[in-house]
Amino acid sequence: MHMADALISPIVGGTMLAASTGVAAYSIKKVQKDLDEKKVPFMGVMGAFVFSAQMINFSIPATGSSGHLGGGMLLAIMLGPYAGFLTMASILLIQALFFGDGGLLAYGCNVWNLGVYTCFLAYPLFLWVTKKGFNSKRIFWGAMVSSLIALQLGAFSVVLETLFSGKTELPFGVFVLLMQPIHLAIGVVEGIVTAVIATFVWKARPEVLEQTANGEPIGSLSIKRILVVILVAAVLIGGSLSWFASENPDGLEWSMEKTAGSTELETEDEIHQALSRIQDKIAILPDYGFSSTNEGDTKPEGVLSNERIGTSISGIVGGFLTLILAIFIGFLIRFFKKKRRVSLKK
Amino acid sequence: MSKINNSLYNIRLLDDLAQKESVVHKLHPLIKLLTTLVYLIVVVSFEKYDISALLPLIFYPVLLFSISELPVIPILKRVLFAMPFIIGIGIWNPLFDTQIIIVAGIHIARGWLAFFSLVLKCIFTVTASILLIASTGMGPLSHALRMLKVPKIFILQLTLTYRYLSVLMEEVSKMMRAHSLRAPQQKGIHPAIWGCFCGQLILRTFDRAKRVYDAMSLRGFHGEYPAGNLVKPKVSDFVYFISWSVFFILIRIYNLSDLMGDLFIEVIK
Amino acid sequence: MSEFNIKVTNICFSYPDGYEAIKDLSFDIRHGESVGIIGANGAGKSTLLMILMGLMFPICGEITIDGVLITKNTLPKIRQSLGMVFQNPDDQLFLSTVYEDVAFGPRNYKLDEEEVCNRVCDALEMVGISHLKERASFKLSDGEKRLAAIASVLSMQPEALIMDEPTSTLDPKARRRIIQLLNSLHHTKIITSHDLDMILDTCERVIVIKEGRIAADGKTKDLLSDETLLDHCGLEMPLSFQKRRST
Amino acid sequence: MSEFNIKVTNICFSYPDGYEAIKDLSFDIRHGESVGIIGANGAGKSTLLMILMGLMFPICGEITIDGVLITKNTLPKIRQSLGMVFQNPDDQLFLSTVYEDVAFGPRNYKLDEEEVCNRVCDALEMVGISHLKERASFKLSDGEKRLAAIASVLSMQPEALIMDEPTSTLDPKARRRIIQLLNSLHHTKIITSHDLDMILDTCERVIVIKEGRIAADGKTKDLLSDETLLDHCGLEMPLSFQKRRST
Ligand SMILES: Nc1ncnc2c1ncn2[C@@H]1O[C@H](COP(=O)(O)OP(=O)(O)OP(=O)(O)O)[C@@H](O)[C@H]1O
Ligand SMILES: Nc1ncnc2c1ncn2[C@@H]1O[C@H](COP(=O)(O)OP(=O)(O)OP(=O)(O)O)[C@@H](O)[C@H]1O
Ligand SMILES: [Mg+2]
Ligand SMILES: [Mg+2]
């Protein structure tokens, strides 16, 4: 469920990057303050572990499908919230760079969706469930509940970020219905897997879990502080995003009008109705559209300007020319480089 | 199994490519990072239905490919691996955005434009990111991050994660190989021993973390690592950055495809 | 035990990054033969063993085992008769105790628990680590790990043993024990090692690999006393052949 | 270089699970001496080296280096003068390139970049892998990794070198190269190995360990030709001392 660069707008990406950077800066401060330096290599190697554990698929009985570890919760449990968050951040950076999972612009979104919820909202839940001491049952339920919640929040964020970026036409309701149930299932798998590994570690090396749970100053006070931080961030983000969400379509229309030369100002709904009416018409009268092919510039009245959306004849012709030119230049450069190398060798 | 080998191969490949010595490889890593960021922002800032205006941005990856002499096919393959999620979300556009428009005389739902534009953006952004790492490498990139004042502790941890990524993945792939040899008839790892399998791996991970820490502390590590001098970008680096940025912004403002198309039609007439 | 011949014809192999590790290798191994494969670091020995086990497929050429061509479909059956010991025992032991690890193979063949127990005890006995049965595999010393890895393969009762450096990190006694064990088994054996003295003690025949090609193939004694050949391939005569130099 | 003596007095050590790995060991190592530590698998050699480096603390007894007792407080200073090569080079090379790895130690001692560069180049030169400077450490072959690990220790210019099986997994040629390197260095050296021929070539003195206790301590040539002693400790004479047995 990594957000991709292509799905977000620069403003959403930038805002989320700023928010995540804030959390990261705070975590680094915390980690540096009360950290024995032993943790740095531990974080690094644990990050590598989560990365490789994600590759170990196991068969889910009776379903014919397979599952694997996601890792955010496990990192929090093993390393504590701050170190866990930073480790998640570096994993995501490597994934963005090497695998095209997510991307550099969407990096902030991904760190937020996969790091903040697990380490700062769900992990305290895990601590709460296991506060009377660890046993297999408490570890299981703690891991299960926190994984479910973290994944639901993460998935919901993906929905919001995508919608605010205005890159998809998927209605909010449908999108949510698509994402949340899938991530409920994924959350269950994640919970089980996290619980299995955490229990194993607790049995083999109890000190790892216990030190983390005791050593991290996520007391009641810190939880409050974290919640305040998250709340403030949420308000800020929500505010800027909703501003953007309300601004953006207008901006789009405005630019459409400008290029299309139409002065009529309509609300979104009106346009939509008008468009669907026209659409019906077009469906009945297929000839209607051919008028635009006669002349590059004439456009059917009432239909959105083809020019603007890049489908005018010159747009299409130009697009192809661009492609051909670009590739031609590419080959030309390679050709000359090769030639030069050959002559150099001689 | 094949997935992990694939990932290992991918990391190895990009790492190998970063060792090449082209003009692009020699540029300052920070400059390349910033150029990539400007490119990404410009690509993503195009509106939903823009295709023709977006197309000229293809010059960036194409020129990078040819100047840096990076192999096209393997990198594009990586790009394809990143597509499914985008396609999964983008494919809903034609279903919900059914406004019909006419493109070259063909009636199609406007959503298709949005879909293709999204796919195009995805190809551009992912290609640009992979080209960045393939022409820079992880070491120099951490150098760039340090210049951006990213704290050293994060960079050290990033470096370690990256370093042990291939070590652990190799270990996993060998364990899975051993498993498949002694359970030849079975596909995947049985859930009953999966936990043990991962647990074993994590315990080894702990041990390794301890040994790595030991090795570091034997060489004087105390939580703070002075990572050497930073190299400043040269004038030519700035020229590279500025010329690309200007190009991107021009393309953002003027629809180059339209202009070229107009010109072409004029000439034909 | 049936006749068990391995026939390798003109195989070559490149790693995904294009590195050509194996270039046009051919040889035959008859049932019951024990063959040493030697060569410098990076010569391609481990790669060759993995191809024999069907862990990777050659790009050209073919391998038949007992007349059956190795393909995706025939693999599960073929692997049942081959047992491989990896270069690094850590890769081979993935369960919590030594017993579990050694029992893993037989259990996968759906043997009943009594039979499994017999096989495990026999295998541990053979390599001489019965006392480690209940120990956690990751707390063993390096040498003990290697012995456990060998036991985990023996318990599957394969018809051929393929071993990648079985004696590195073993102390001299344990090394000697493994040599004796190998000599007492009448399986087909394919062994790689940098310990040429061990090869000399266990294999009648040696294949010398240099940069992915066969540099020599013949009687162990002949090849291992041919100083120019060995030197040419980045090797040295077995230490027991060398005269003590003054220190 | 100052006088540099290591004095170990009656140390013992147990692992957290209660396993007693070292029992009452005492020995002295004088400046410039090169000492081999040998013993069967699980004898406690690696454990001893770790205690010498202050990675684990003995439960009783004490270690002084150059007259300074090893404690938490004196460790940073003491470590500056000791360099250890681990059994597994992967644990020792943790940065992206060979150069970075070799520079890690000097940089931690806050040397200026020019001095760091000099030291790195010298160290790489010494082990003969200058050409690998910019290579990624995890893509080296095993042998090259080991050489890089040795360089990463040499660049710190320690007064003593501590090495855990420096020649395992090397091909005979590479092994010979390491032996020559070790002989050309005049540091205090403590080396463990199962390759007794290597010990014979590099160390004047040998300490034999059996089940956590010293079984013998003396001249290499004397001890390594004492068949009953070696046999008693789970070892064997160096191969070059042994007559070829009939196969
Ligand atoms: N995954 C890989 N990708 C690319 N090249 C590889 C890979 N694995 C090994 N190689 C290369 O293939 C060659 C042969 O490797 P192989 O492991 O077979 O050597 P070897 O003879 O077993 O060496 P050693 O004695 O060190 O075990 C080496 O040069 C190595 O660098
Ligand atoms: N972490 C540990 N917990 C408990 N016991 C251990 C641990 N590590 C090692 N041991 C035990 O301590 C003993 C000594 O181990 P050590 O690694 O020092 O042996 P070694 O002499 O180096 O052997 P090798 O030649 O195989 O390297 C062994 O019997 C081993 O089982
Ligand atoms: Mg090998
Ligand atoms: Mg040891």
PDB file of C-alpha atoms in Angstrom, chain C residues 25 62 78 133 145 162 167 240:
ATOM      1  CA  LEU C  25      31.791 -28.013 -18.819  1.00  0.00           C
ATOM      2  CA  GLU C  62      22.137 -30.554 -20.146  1.00  0.00           C
ATOM      3  CA  ILE C  78      15.797 -36.233  -8.442  1.00  0.00           C
ATOM      4  CA  LYS C 133      20.848 -33.790  20.088  1.00  0.00           C
ATOM      5  CA  LYS C 145      27.284 -26.682  13.357  1.00  0.00           C
ATOM      6  CA  ILE C 162      27.307 -33.289  -2.692  1.00  0.00           C
ATOM      7  CA  THR C 167      35.883 -29.632   6.504  1.00  0.00           C
ATOM      8  CA  SER C 240      51.714 -33.390   3.094  1.00  0.00           C
TER       9      SER C 240
END
